[in-house]
Short mmCIF file of C-alpha atoms (C1' of nucleotides) in Angstrom, two decimals:
data_model
loop_
_atom_site.label_atom_id
_atom_site.label_comp_id
_atom_site.label_asym_id
_atom_site.label_seq_id
_atom_site.Cartn_x
_atom_site.Cartn_y
_atom_site.Cartn_z
CA MET A 230 51.78 -83.66 -71.59
CA LYS A 231 55.15 -82.35 -71.33
CA VAL A 232 57.61 -83.08 -71.59
CA THR A 233 60.05 -80.37 -70.00
CA GLU A 234 59.32 -79.41 -66.44
CA ILE A 235 59.01 -75.80 -66.25
CA ASN A 236 60.66 -74.29 -61.92
CA SER A 237 62.79 -72.30 -63.89
CA TRP A 238 62.41 -68.82 -64.18
CA GLN A 239 64.44 -69.72 -67.75
CA SER A 240 62.24 -72.69 -68.68
CA VAL A 241 59.44 -69.97 -67.95
CA LYS A 242 61.58 -67.80 -70.51
CA ALA A 243 61.55 -70.96 -73.06
CA GLU A 244 58.24 -72.34 -73.03
CA VAL A 245 57.12 -68.35 -73.45
CA MET A 246 59.71 -68.19 -76.69
CA ARG A 247 58.10 -71.36 -77.68
CA ARG A 248 54.13 -69.80 -78.16
CA ILE A 249 56.18 -66.97 -79.78
CA VAL A 250 57.70 -68.82 -81.69
CA GLU A 251 55.26 -72.02 -82.83
CA ARG A 252 53.15 -68.29 -83.17
CA ILE A 253 50.75 -69.78 -80.21
CA TRP A 254 50.63 -66.53 -79.36
CA LEU A 255 50.63 -63.40 -82.67
CA PRO A 256 52.94 -60.52 -82.56
CA GLY A 257 50.59 -57.97 -81.16
CA ASP A 258 48.72 -60.50 -79.07
CA LEU A 259 47.84 -59.90 -74.91
CA VAL A 260 49.44 -62.64 -73.42
CA PRO A 261 47.56 -64.33 -69.97
CA ASN A 262 48.49 -62.02 -66.92
CA GLU A 263 51.62 -62.93 -64.71
CA VAL A 264 49.22 -64.57 -61.83
CA ASP A 265 46.74 -66.45 -64.43
CA LEU A 266 50.40 -68.18 -66.16
CA ALA A 267 52.53 -68.69 -62.82
CA GLU A 268 49.42 -70.73 -62.00
CA GLU A 269 49.31 -72.12 -65.11
CA PHE A 270 53.39 -73.56 -64.85
CA GLY A 271 53.35 -74.30 -61.65
CA VAL A 272 55.35 -70.83 -59.94
CA ALA A 273 55.53 -67.92 -58.16
CA ARG A 274 54.08 -64.41 -59.98
CA ALA A 275 58.04 -63.37 -58.49
CA THR A 276 59.47 -66.03 -61.14
CA VAL A 277 56.88 -65.84 -63.97
CA ASN A 278 57.68 -61.68 -63.46
CA ARG A 279 61.67 -62.46 -64.25
CA ALA A 280 61.37 -64.57 -66.68
CA MET A 281 59.09 -61.77 -68.43
CA ARG A 282 61.18 -58.60 -67.89
CA ASP A 283 63.55 -60.27 -69.77
CA LEU A 284 61.72 -61.15 -73.30
CA ALA A 285 60.68 -57.65 -72.60
CA ASP A 286 65.01 -56.78 -72.56
CA ALA A 287 64.83 -58.33 -75.52
CA GLY A 288 62.84 -57.04 -77.37
CA LEU A 289 60.44 -60.19 -77.91
CA LEU A 290 57.50 -58.91 -75.30
CA GLU A 291 56.19 -55.22 -74.87
CA ARG A 292 54.89 -54.78 -71.76
CA ARG A 293 52.80 -51.82 -70.38
CA ARG A 294 51.07 -51.66 -66.78
CA LYS A 295 48.04 -51.96 -66.28
CA ALA A 296 47.56 -51.88 -69.70
CA GLY A 297 49.45 -56.26 -69.66
CA THR A 298 51.90 -58.07 -71.77
CA ARG A 299 51.65 -58.58 -74.89
CA VAL A 300 53.69 -60.45 -78.28
CA ALA A 301 55.40 -57.40 -79.73
CA LEU A 302 54.68 -56.21 -83.11
CA ASN A 303 57.65 -55.96 -84.76
CA PRO A 304 59.97 -57.99 -82.30
CA THR A 305 62.66 -56.17 -82.66
CA ARG A 306 65.77 -57.63 -81.48
CA LYS A 307 68.26 -56.31 -79.68
CA ALA A 308 71.64 -57.26 -80.03
CA THR A 309 74.74 -56.32 -77.62
CA LEU A 310 78.20 -55.97 -78.56
CA GLU A 311 81.45 -54.91 -76.83
CA ILE A 312 83.54 -52.54 -77.25
CA PRO A 313 86.47 -54.24 -76.89
CA ILE A 314 90.21 -52.87 -75.87
CA THR A 315 92.02 -53.28 -78.74
CA ARG A 316 95.36 -55.32 -77.19
CA LEU A 317 92.67 -57.65 -76.69
CA GLU A 318 90.61 -58.08 -80.00
CA VAL A 319 94.05 -58.67 -81.70
CA GLU A 320 95.17 -61.15 -78.89
CA GLN A 321 91.95 -62.73 -78.80
CA ARG A 322 92.72 -63.74 -83.08
CA GLY A 323 95.84 -65.47 -82.02
CA TRP A 324 97.53 -61.94 -83.79
CA ILE A 325 100.76 -60.07 -81.54
CA TRP A 326 99.58 -57.08 -80.66
CA ARG A 327 102.14 -53.98 -81.16
CA HIS A 328 101.03 -50.14 -80.85
CA ALA A 329 102.88 -46.83 -81.44
CA ILE A 330 101.91 -43.07 -80.93
CA LEU A 331 102.09 -40.87 -83.94
CA GLU A 332 101.56 -37.53 -81.72
CA ARG A 333 100.99 -36.62 -78.83
CA GLU A 334 99.92 -32.82 -78.05
CA GLU A 335 98.40 -30.59 -75.59
CA SER A 336 96.32 -28.40 -77.92
CA VAL A 337 93.31 -26.13 -77.37
CA ALA A 338 90.30 -28.33 -78.93
CA PRO A 339 89.32 -26.99 -81.76
CA VAL A 340 85.62 -26.04 -83.42
CA VAL A 341 84.32 -29.54 -84.59
CA VAL A 342 85.18 -31.08 -81.29
CA ALA A 343 84.65 -28.86 -79.07
CA SER A 344 81.74 -28.33 -80.73
CA ARG A 345 80.61 -32.29 -80.66
CA LEU A 346 81.72 -32.33 -76.78
CA GLY A 347 79.53 -28.91 -75.71
CA LEU A 348 82.72 -27.92 -74.49
CA PRO A 349 84.54 -24.13 -74.80
CA VAL A 350 86.79 -23.65 -78.08
CA ASP A 351 89.80 -22.94 -76.01
CA THR A 352 89.14 -25.71 -73.83
CA PRO A 353 92.45 -27.27 -72.80
CA MET A 354 92.10 -30.73 -73.84
CA LEU A 355 95.20 -33.57 -75.40
CA HIS A 356 95.08 -34.67 -78.77
CA VAL A 357 96.66 -38.49 -78.43
CA ARG A 358 97.40 -40.25 -82.28
CA SER A 359 98.24 -43.61 -82.42
CA LEU A 360 98.69 -46.73 -84.67
CA HIS A 361 97.44 -51.01 -83.29
CA TYR A 362 99.18 -53.47 -84.74
CA ALA A 363 98.56 -56.75 -85.00
CA ASN A 364 101.01 -58.58 -85.68
CA SER A 365 102.74 -56.05 -87.32
CA HIS A 366 99.97 -54.77 -90.28
CA PRO A 367 98.22 -52.50 -88.91
CA PHE A 368 95.13 -52.77 -87.44
CA LEU A 369 93.77 -50.26 -86.30
CA TYR A 370 94.00 -45.59 -86.63
CA GLU A 371 93.19 -43.67 -83.00
CA ASP A 372 92.40 -39.85 -83.66
CA ARG A 373 91.38 -39.35 -79.93
CA TRP A 374 91.01 -35.75 -77.74
CA VAL A 375 90.52 -36.32 -74.43
CA ASN A 376 89.30 -33.67 -72.16
CA ILE A 377 92.18 -32.26 -69.55
CA SER A 378 90.47 -31.21 -66.67
CA ALA A 379 88.19 -33.85 -66.22
CA VAL A 380 91.23 -36.98 -66.67
CA LYS A 381 92.93 -36.54 -63.82
CA GLY A 382 96.80 -38.34 -64.46
CA ILE A 383 97.07 -37.87 -67.30
CA CYS A 384 99.56 -35.40 -68.21
CA ASP A 385 101.47 -38.04 -66.52
CA VAL A 386 101.05 -41.04 -68.55
CA SER A 387 103.13 -41.85 -71.58
CA PHE A 388 101.42 -44.02 -73.15
CA GLN A 389 104.13 -46.63 -73.92
CA THR A 390 103.09 -50.20 -72.18
CA ILE A 391 99.81 -49.89 -72.43
CA ASP A 392 97.77 -47.84 -75.22
CA ALA A 393 95.60 -44.19 -74.66
CA ASN A 394 92.29 -46.77 -75.03
CA GLU A 395 93.11 -49.53 -71.76
CA TRP A 396 93.88 -46.73 -70.00
CA LEU A 397 90.92 -44.22 -70.16
CA VAL A 398 89.10 -47.35 -70.06
CA GLN A 399 90.58 -48.29 -66.84
CA ASN A 400 91.87 -44.68 -65.17
CA ALA A 401 89.09 -42.52 -66.52
CA THR A 402 85.34 -43.75 -66.09
CA PHE A 403 82.08 -42.34 -67.81
CA THR A 404 78.65 -43.01 -67.27
CA ARG A 405 77.19 -42.51 -70.73
CA GLY A 406 78.81 -42.49 -74.27
CA ASP A 407 77.65 -42.44 -77.74
CA ILE A 408 78.85 -44.57 -80.71
CA SER A 409 78.77 -44.84 -84.26
CA PHE A 410 79.04 -46.95 -87.11
CA SER A 411 80.15 -46.43 -90.73
CA ALA A 412 81.83 -47.14 -93.14
CA ALA A 413 84.01 -44.49 -95.23
CA ASN A 414 86.86 -44.54 -97.90
CA ALA A 415 89.89 -44.16 -96.74
CA THR A 416 92.21 -41.04 -96.18
CA ALA A 417 94.99 -40.49 -97.63
CA GLN A 418 97.24 -40.05 -94.36
CA GLU A 419 94.32 -43.10 -92.87
CA ALA A 420 95.75 -45.22 -97.01
CA GLU A 421 98.96 -44.80 -96.13
CA LEU A 422 99.20 -45.91 -91.91
CA LEU A 423 96.73 -48.40 -92.65
CA GLU A 424 99.26 -50.04 -96.00
CA ALA A 425 95.60 -50.03 -98.02
CA SER A 426 94.85 -48.00 -100.75
CA VAL A 427 93.25 -44.48 -100.70
CA GLY A 428 90.04 -45.04 -101.51
CA ALA A 429 89.45 -48.66 -99.10
CA ALA A 430 86.15 -49.11 -97.61
CA ILE A 431 87.31 -48.55 -93.72
CA PHE A 432 85.28 -49.00 -90.72
CA VAL A 433 84.77 -46.36 -88.56
CA ILE A 434 83.40 -46.23 -84.45
CA ASP A 435 83.67 -42.51 -83.43
CA ARG A 436 82.28 -42.93 -80.11
CA THR A 437 81.86 -40.04 -77.31
CA THR A 438 81.83 -40.50 -73.43
CA TRP A 439 80.51 -38.07 -70.47
CA ASN A 440 81.19 -38.93 -66.50
CA GLY A 441 77.74 -36.83 -65.43
CA ASP A 442 77.73 -34.13 -68.07
CA ILE A 443 81.64 -33.34 -68.19
CA PRO A 444 82.51 -34.20 -71.46
CA VAL A 445 86.06 -36.84 -71.62
CA THR A 446 86.46 -38.01 -75.27
CA VAL A 447 85.43 -38.17 -78.34
CA VAL A 448 87.92 -40.80 -80.41
CA ARG A 449 87.63 -41.45 -84.12
CA LEU A 450 88.78 -46.60 -84.69
CA ALA A 451 89.68 -45.96 -88.23
CA TYR A 452 90.08 -49.84 -89.06
CA ALA A 453 91.78 -51.64 -91.32
CA PRO A 454 90.57 -53.79 -94.24
CA GLY A 455 88.80 -56.88 -93.56
CA TYR A 456 87.61 -55.46 -90.44
CA ARG A 457 83.92 -57.68 -89.57
CA MET A 458 82.39 -56.04 -85.86
CA HIS A 459 80.66 -59.23 -85.12
CA THR A 460 77.91 -60.40 -82.35
CA GLU A 461 75.00 -63.25 -82.75
CA ILE A 462 71.36 -62.27 -80.57
CA MET B 86 75.43 -37.62 -44.06
CA LYS B 87 73.65 -38.80 -47.70
CA VAL B 88 71.96 -36.99 -49.18
CA THR B 89 70.48 -39.65 -51.08
CA GLU B 90 67.77 -42.06 -49.61
CA ILE B 91 68.87 -45.39 -50.46
CA ASN B 92 65.66 -47.42 -50.93
CA SER B 93 65.29 -49.41 -54.66
CA TRP B 94 67.78 -51.50 -56.49
CA GLN B 95 68.17 -48.63 -58.47
CA SER B 96 69.01 -46.11 -56.23
CA VAL B 97 71.02 -49.08 -54.85
CA LYS B 98 73.33 -49.49 -58.64
CA ALA B 99 73.45 -45.37 -58.60
CA GLU B 100 75.22 -45.61 -55.23
CA VAL B 101 77.50 -48.68 -56.20
CA MET B 102 78.10 -46.72 -60.01
CA ARG B 103 79.64 -44.13 -58.58
CA ARG B 104 81.91 -45.39 -56.04
CA ILE B 105 82.97 -47.35 -59.33
CA VAL B 106 83.39 -44.38 -61.12
CA GLU B 107 84.42 -41.96 -57.75
CA ARG B 108 87.73 -44.75 -58.44
CA ILE B 109 86.67 -45.54 -54.54
CA TRP B 110 86.15 -48.62 -55.65
CA LEU B 111 89.38 -49.80 -57.79
CA PRO B 112 89.35 -52.04 -60.77
CA GLY B 113 89.99 -55.56 -59.55
CA ASP B 114 88.89 -55.11 -55.90
CA LEU B 115 87.11 -56.98 -54.42
CA VAL B 116 83.47 -55.82 -53.02
CA PRO B 117 81.80 -56.47 -50.32
CA ASN B 118 79.61 -59.36 -50.40
CA GLU B 119 75.29 -59.06 -50.86
CA VAL B 120 74.67 -59.71 -47.16
CA ASP B 121 76.40 -56.62 -46.43
CA LEU B 122 76.29 -54.35 -48.41
CA ALA B 123 72.23 -54.95 -47.87
CA GLU B 124 72.70 -54.56 -44.02
CA GLU B 125 74.96 -51.38 -45.27
CA PHE B 126 72.53 -50.11 -48.05
CA GLY B 127 69.09 -51.09 -45.02
CA VAL B 128 67.94 -52.82 -48.29
CA ALA B 129 66.86 -56.47 -47.96
CA ARG B 130 69.96 -58.82 -50.53
CA ALA B 131 66.99 -59.48 -53.18
CA THR B 132 67.23 -55.87 -53.75
CA VAL B 133 71.51 -55.38 -53.67
CA ASN B 134 70.76 -57.98 -56.45
CA ARG B 135 69.17 -57.54 -58.58
CA ALA B 136 71.61 -53.77 -58.70
CA MET B 137 74.40 -55.35 -58.86
CA ARG B 138 73.33 -57.59 -61.46
CA ASP B 139 72.06 -55.16 -63.89
CA LEU B 140 75.56 -53.36 -63.60
CA ALA B 141 77.08 -56.68 -63.64
CA ASP B 142 74.78 -57.51 -67.14
CA ALA B 143 76.15 -54.18 -67.52
CA GLY B 144 80.56 -55.31 -67.79
CA LEU B 145 80.93 -52.88 -64.55
CA LEU B 146 81.36 -56.20 -62.47
CA GLU B 147 81.86 -58.98 -62.38
CA ARG B 148 80.82 -62.02 -60.74
CA ARG B 149 81.22 -65.12 -59.74
CA ARG B 150 80.16 -67.96 -57.17
CA LYS B 151 81.57 -68.11 -53.73
CA ALA B 152 84.11 -65.80 -55.84
CA GLY B 153 82.13 -63.46 -54.97
CA THR B 154 82.33 -59.59 -57.13
CA ARG B 155 85.03 -57.63 -58.56
CA VAL B 156 84.72 -54.19 -60.51
CA ALA B 157 85.64 -55.18 -64.29
CA LEU B 158 89.08 -54.84 -64.73
CA ASN B 159 88.16 -54.09 -67.85
CA PRO B 160 84.70 -52.26 -67.92
CA THR B 161 83.86 -53.73 -71.35
CA ARG B 162 81.26 -51.11 -71.28
CA LYS B 163 78.20 -53.37 -73.50
CA ALA B 164 76.71 -51.37 -76.79
CA THR B 165 72.95 -52.98 -76.91
CA LEU B 166 72.27 -51.07 -80.58
CA GLU B 167 68.42 -52.49 -82.11
CA ILE B 168 68.00 -54.62 -85.62
CA PRO B 169 65.88 -52.40 -87.06
CA ILE B 170 63.44 -52.89 -89.72
CA THR B 171 64.30 -50.77 -92.12
CA ARG B 172 60.70 -48.89 -93.25
CA LEU B 173 60.47 -47.93 -89.52
CA GLU B 174 64.26 -46.86 -89.54
CA VAL B 175 63.36 -44.13 -92.69
CA GLU B 176 60.01 -43.19 -91.38
CA GLN B 177 61.59 -42.09 -87.98
CA ARG B 178 63.84 -40.29 -89.61
CA GLY B 179 60.94 -38.40 -91.67
CA TRP B 180 61.91 -39.75 -94.95
CA ILE B 181 58.70 -41.59 -97.12
CA TRP B 182 59.14 -45.45 -97.05
CA ARG B 183 59.48 -47.00 -100.61
CA HIS B 184 61.15 -50.56 -101.91
CA ALA B 185 60.72 -52.40 -104.47
CA ILE B 186 60.63 -56.52 -105.27
CA LEU B 187 64.38 -56.27 -108.39
CA GLU B 188 64.17 -60.86 -108.10
CA ARG B 189 62.50 -63.40 -107.01
CA GLU B 190 62.83 -66.45 -107.20
CA GLU B 191 63.45 -69.91 -106.05
CA SER B 192 66.39 -71.65 -106.75
CA VAL B 193 68.81 -74.38 -105.05
CA ALA B 194 71.23 -72.79 -103.26
CA PRO B 195 73.97 -71.48 -104.03
CA VAL B 196 77.09 -73.43 -102.38
CA VAL B 197 78.51 -69.76 -100.17
CA VAL B 198 75.05 -69.33 -98.57
CA ALA B 199 73.83 -74.04 -97.91
CA SER B 200 77.89 -73.51 -96.98
CA ARG B 201 76.81 -70.95 -94.50
CA LEU B 202 73.70 -72.72 -93.18
CA GLY B 203 75.92 -76.11 -93.40
CA LEU B 204 72.72 -77.36 -95.96
CA PRO B 205 72.56 -79.21 -98.86
CA VAL B 206 73.65 -76.77 -101.73
CA ASP B 207 69.98 -78.45 -102.97
CA THR B 208 67.89 -77.56 -100.46
CA PRO B 209 65.67 -75.67 -102.17
CA MET B 210 65.05 -71.98 -100.89
CA LEU B 211 63.68 -68.66 -102.13
CA HIS B 212 66.08 -65.74 -103.52
CA VAL B 213 65.05 -62.32 -102.87
CA ARG B 214 65.84 -59.55 -103.52
CA SER B 215 65.23 -55.55 -103.27
CA LEU B 216 65.80 -51.46 -102.99
CA HIS B 217 63.98 -49.78 -99.84
CA TYR B 218 63.98 -45.68 -100.85
CA ALA B 219 64.26 -42.62 -98.94
CA ASN B 220 62.48 -39.94 -100.04
CA SER B 221 63.05 -42.11 -103.40
CA HIS B 222 66.88 -41.97 -102.82
CA PRO B 223 67.90 -45.57 -102.60
CA PHE B 224 68.64 -45.96 -98.35
CA LEU B 225 69.26 -50.05 -98.96
CA TYR B 226 70.14 -52.87 -100.84
CA GLU B 227 69.28 -55.95 -99.46
CA ASP B 228 70.15 -59.52 -101.03
CA ARG B 229 68.14 -62.53 -99.11
CA TRP B 230 68.22 -66.48 -99.06
CA VAL B 231 65.28 -68.41 -97.05
CA ASN B 232 65.01 -71.31 -96.25
CA ILE B 233 61.53 -72.24 -98.01
CA SER B 234 61.39 -76.14 -95.61
CA ALA B 235 61.83 -73.54 -92.57
CA VAL B 236 58.36 -70.84 -93.10
CA LYS B 237 55.50 -71.47 -93.82
CA GLY B 238 53.42 -70.16 -96.03
CA ILE B 239 56.56 -67.63 -97.83
CA CYS B 240 55.95 -69.19 -101.42
CA ASP B 241 51.95 -66.84 -101.14
CA VAL B 242 53.09 -62.94 -99.52
CA SER B 243 54.75 -61.22 -102.79
CA PHE B 244 56.31 -59.37 -100.84
CA GLN B 245 54.77 -56.27 -102.51
CA THR B 246 52.76 -54.54 -100.06
CA ILE B 247 55.52 -54.71 -96.72
CA ASP B 248 59.31 -55.86 -98.22
CA ALA B 249 60.53 -59.55 -96.83
CA ASN B 250 62.22 -58.16 -93.32
CA GLU B 251 59.02 -56.91 -91.95
CA TRP B 252 57.50 -60.27 -93.10
CA LEU B 253 60.40 -62.39 -91.82
CA VAL B 254 60.64 -59.92 -88.88
CA GLN B 255 56.93 -61.27 -88.38
CA ASN B 256 56.41 -64.32 -89.60
CA ALA B 257 59.35 -66.45 -89.82
CA THR B 258 60.45 -65.86 -85.92
CA PHE B 259 63.27 -66.87 -85.07
CA THR B 260 65.83 -68.35 -81.95
CA ARG B 261 69.05 -66.84 -82.82
CA GLY B 262 71.60 -64.76 -84.96
CA ASP B 263 74.43 -64.11 -86.11
CA ILE B 264 75.09 -59.71 -87.59
CA SER B 265 78.07 -59.33 -88.62
CA PHE B 266 79.24 -56.01 -89.00
CA SER B 267 81.72 -54.26 -91.12
CA ALA B 268 82.90 -51.55 -94.42
CA ALA B 269 83.14 -52.39 -97.97
CA ASN B 270 83.67 -50.73 -102.10
CA ALA B 271 80.29 -50.96 -103.76
CA THR B 272 80.50 -53.18 -106.65
CA ALA B 273 79.12 -51.72 -109.84
CA GLN B 274 76.22 -52.95 -109.44
CA GLU B 275 75.78 -52.30 -105.82
CA ALA B 276 76.87 -48.78 -107.29
CA GLU B 277 74.41 -48.77 -109.72
CA LEU B 278 71.70 -50.07 -107.69
CA LEU B 279 72.31 -47.42 -104.49
CA GLU B 280 73.05 -44.21 -107.33
CA ALA B 281 77.60 -44.14 -106.04
CA SER B 282 80.06 -44.43 -108.00
CA VAL B 283 82.19 -48.04 -107.91
CA GLY B 284 83.96 -47.90 -105.40
CA ALA B 285 82.16 -46.03 -102.09
CA ALA B 286 82.28 -46.60 -99.03
CA ILE B 287 79.42 -48.83 -97.71
CA PHE B 288 78.24 -50.52 -95.21
CA VAL B 289 77.25 -53.85 -94.42
CA ILE B 290 75.05 -55.83 -92.24
CA ASP B 291 75.67 -60.31 -92.12
CA ARG B 292 72.84 -61.22 -90.80
CA THR B 293 72.25 -65.50 -89.92
CA THR B 294 69.27 -65.47 -88.33
CA TRP B 295 68.10 -69.59 -87.16
CA ASN B 296 65.22 -71.58 -84.88
CA GLY B 297 66.07 -73.93 -83.65
CA ASP B 298 68.75 -75.55 -84.95
CA ILE B 299 67.17 -75.13 -87.60
CA PRO B 300 68.48 -72.21 -90.59
CA VAL B 301 65.91 -69.82 -91.53
CA THR B 302 67.69 -67.07 -93.89
CA VAL B 303 70.90 -65.53 -94.63
CA VAL B 304 70.52 -61.71 -95.42
CA ARG B 305 73.36 -58.70 -96.74
CA LEU B 306 72.04 -55.58 -96.52
CA ALA B 307 73.99 -52.54 -97.73
CA TYR B 308 73.33 -49.36 -97.06
CA ALA B 309 73.88 -46.09 -99.17
CA PRO B 310 76.16 -43.86 -98.58
CA GLY B 311 76.57 -42.23 -95.51
CA TYR B 312 75.06 -44.07 -93.33
CA ARG B 313 76.00 -44.62 -89.54
CA MET B 314 74.27 -46.93 -87.60
CA HIS B 315 73.92 -44.92 -83.86
CA THR B 316 74.01 -45.86 -80.75
CA GLU B 317 74.67 -45.00 -76.90
CA ILE B 318 75.63 -47.00 -73.44
"C1'" DC C 258 102.32 -86.13 -50.47
"C1'" DA C 259 98.90 -86.23 -52.77
"C1'" DA C 260 94.78 -87.52 -54.96
"C1'" DA C 261 89.62 -87.85 -52.94
"C1'" DG C 262 86.61 -85.93 -50.48
"C1'" DT C 263 84.64 -82.69 -47.10
"C1'" DA C 264 83.18 -78.12 -45.49
"C1'" DT C 265 83.02 -72.80 -45.25
"C1'" DT C 266 81.06 -69.45 -48.34
"C1'" DA C 267 78.70 -65.81 -52.15
"C1'" DT C 268 75.95 -66.67 -55.62
"C1'" DG C 269 72.33 -67.47 -57.46
"C1'" DT C 270 67.47 -68.32 -57.76
"C1'" DA C 271 61.80 -70.02 -55.58
"C1'" DC C 272 59.16 -68.14 -53.02
"C1'" DA C 273 54.81 -66.41 -50.14
"C1'" DT C 274 53.36 -61.81 -49.32
"C1'" DA C 275 53.05 -57.10 -49.38
"C1'" DC C 276 52.37 -52.60 -50.97
"C1'" DA C 277 54.05 -48.49 -55.85
"C1'" DT C 278 52.18 -46.87 -59.63
"C1'" DA C 279 50.62 -46.28 -63.91
"C1'" DA C 280 47.39 -46.53 -67.38
"C1'" DT C 281 42.49 -47.54 -68.13
"C1'" DA C 282 38.35 -48.36 -67.12
"C1'" DC C 283 34.00 -46.60 -64.93
"C1'" DA C 284 31.05 -43.23 -62.90
"C1'" DA C 285 29.88 -38.34 -60.63
"C1'" DT C 286 30.06 -33.82 -61.24
"C1'" DA C 287 29.63 -28.66 -62.92
"C1'" DT D 66 28.96 -32.97 -73.04
"C1'" DA D 67 34.00 -32.02 -71.28
"C1'" DT D 68 36.33 -32.60 -66.94
"C1'" DT D 69 36.80 -34.93 -63.14
"C1'" DG D 70 38.07 -38.29 -59.33
"C1'" DT D 71 37.70 -43.20 -57.92
"C1'" DA D 72 38.37 -48.27 -58.73
"C1'" DT D 73 39.99 -51.74 -60.13
"C1'" DT D 74 43.94 -53.96 -62.57
"C1'" DA D 75 48.63 -55.55 -64.69
"C1'" DT D 76 53.02 -55.16 -63.66
"C1'" DG D 77 57.36 -53.60 -60.58
"C1'" DT D 78 59.41 -54.09 -56.49
"C1'" DA D 79 60.53 -54.75 -51.41
"C1'" DT D 80 61.00 -58.10 -48.35
"C1'" DG D 81 62.82 -62.45 -45.49
"C1'" DT D 82 63.14 -66.71 -46.01
"C1'" DA D 83 64.78 -70.71 -48.00
"C1'" DC D 84 67.78 -73.89 -51.26
"C1'" DA D 85 71.07 -74.90 -54.97
"C1'" DT D 86 75.48 -74.32 -56.78
"C1'" DA D 87 79.80 -73.36 -57.71
"C1'" DA D 88 83.76 -72.38 -56.24
"C1'" DT D 89 87.34 -72.25 -52.64
"C1'" DA D 90 89.68 -73.45 -48.89
"C1'" DC D 91 90.54 -76.71 -45.55
"C1'" DT D 92 90.41 -82.07 -44.77
"C1'" DT D 93 91.16 -87.26 -44.37
"C1'" DT D 94 92.30 -90.98 -46.77
"C1'" DG D 95 95.75 -94.21 -49.51
#
DNA sequence: CAAAGTATTATGTACATACATAATACAATA
DNA sequence: TATTGTATTATGTATGTACATAATACTTTG
């Protein structure tokens, strides 16, 4: 007899997950179809569908019309990680956040930036370099290029009170983006800014964003040594 | 007049997204409730709900019962990144994957591992250290501890044909896990194994997994210099 | 007047039904 | 036999209704 009753999509999900985890359904196996499962569990098909869709999103199941649903051969778990706003990230750790602009000038896009965004090299852009502090210690060095024509009003913002990241996040909504994470040895400049030694391992995030087909920003975030990005799955 | 007709949850999502991106609905704004939107769009409430739930999952909306739905003040976009199987990751880049076991021995958990998993220090564990190659170049150094009692049959597996990661992914399904990403300077050992210079910046993933409350594995993945983890949002 | 209780409201979920769509299997045809 | 067409099937989605739940607003009561 069952200990837990199945009457919600969450419980269907839990039960299906149990069968996968306990290897009642093996990787690659075709699992019963929604109608049969609905009958077995005594719920509506829509409820089973909701649960199965959720598990497919998580990468535990693979579903294809007509072909049916299978336990994923390689249950590629998907971790969702939030792209944080630095101020909040620092404050959440109970530290005091501070921010300083190192440079802010309008100029044309350098080749490397222009090519990355797919823009002509003479596109007018805003270059902002800034440093974020946590409890007066350098936390993050931010090097950002903004496509001026894509973000209305950016030329009138001083970035003294809020930082570019935060302002852009609220004002330059983007429809899609591209992120990569890597490790790099600190350059002399980065080492000095982040109060680290030259060559120290630096966690780097490179992000490019678009609004539809219009490039918005390229930004490189270099974190002070010791930074960890964390998530759960 | 509308160019695109709204008749599916996808189109509702697109339209809501448009209103957010084009700042018709500003960050923090309370948006119309599901019933009203359903009426406006000429679809059922369930359809609106599906669209709105999707956008809330993506971090663009914030929803609370009774309080209603708001455009997220800080549209913290969530990036989903897939936890890859190294062999596939290498092969997808068109390289030839190879794998070598450096060490494989049963012993009790060292303090640092035991404490991380919340296990007593005398728990019998399997320690596997291995190296992944891409086109005969070192790609990833993997240092793994497995809770033997949590994974049936692991002692009978040699890991000659498939690697520990892949075997575990298929055989030691976990219900939850914990991942952190960081940058580290290569130790002498890591440098030698990865054919890098000592101190080179190494991208590191630390992962711990549980099956319910039972700890399964702790693993540290140290990637050869130049590795980038990539995702889209 | 403060605390406790109650009504209201927007989202969350369940269900039955219906039809759409993609992928497969099978039959018919050149 | 290869190809084209057709039936079948499992998932995908839309709808209307109903009730659950959480959070707020309001009212009653001590």
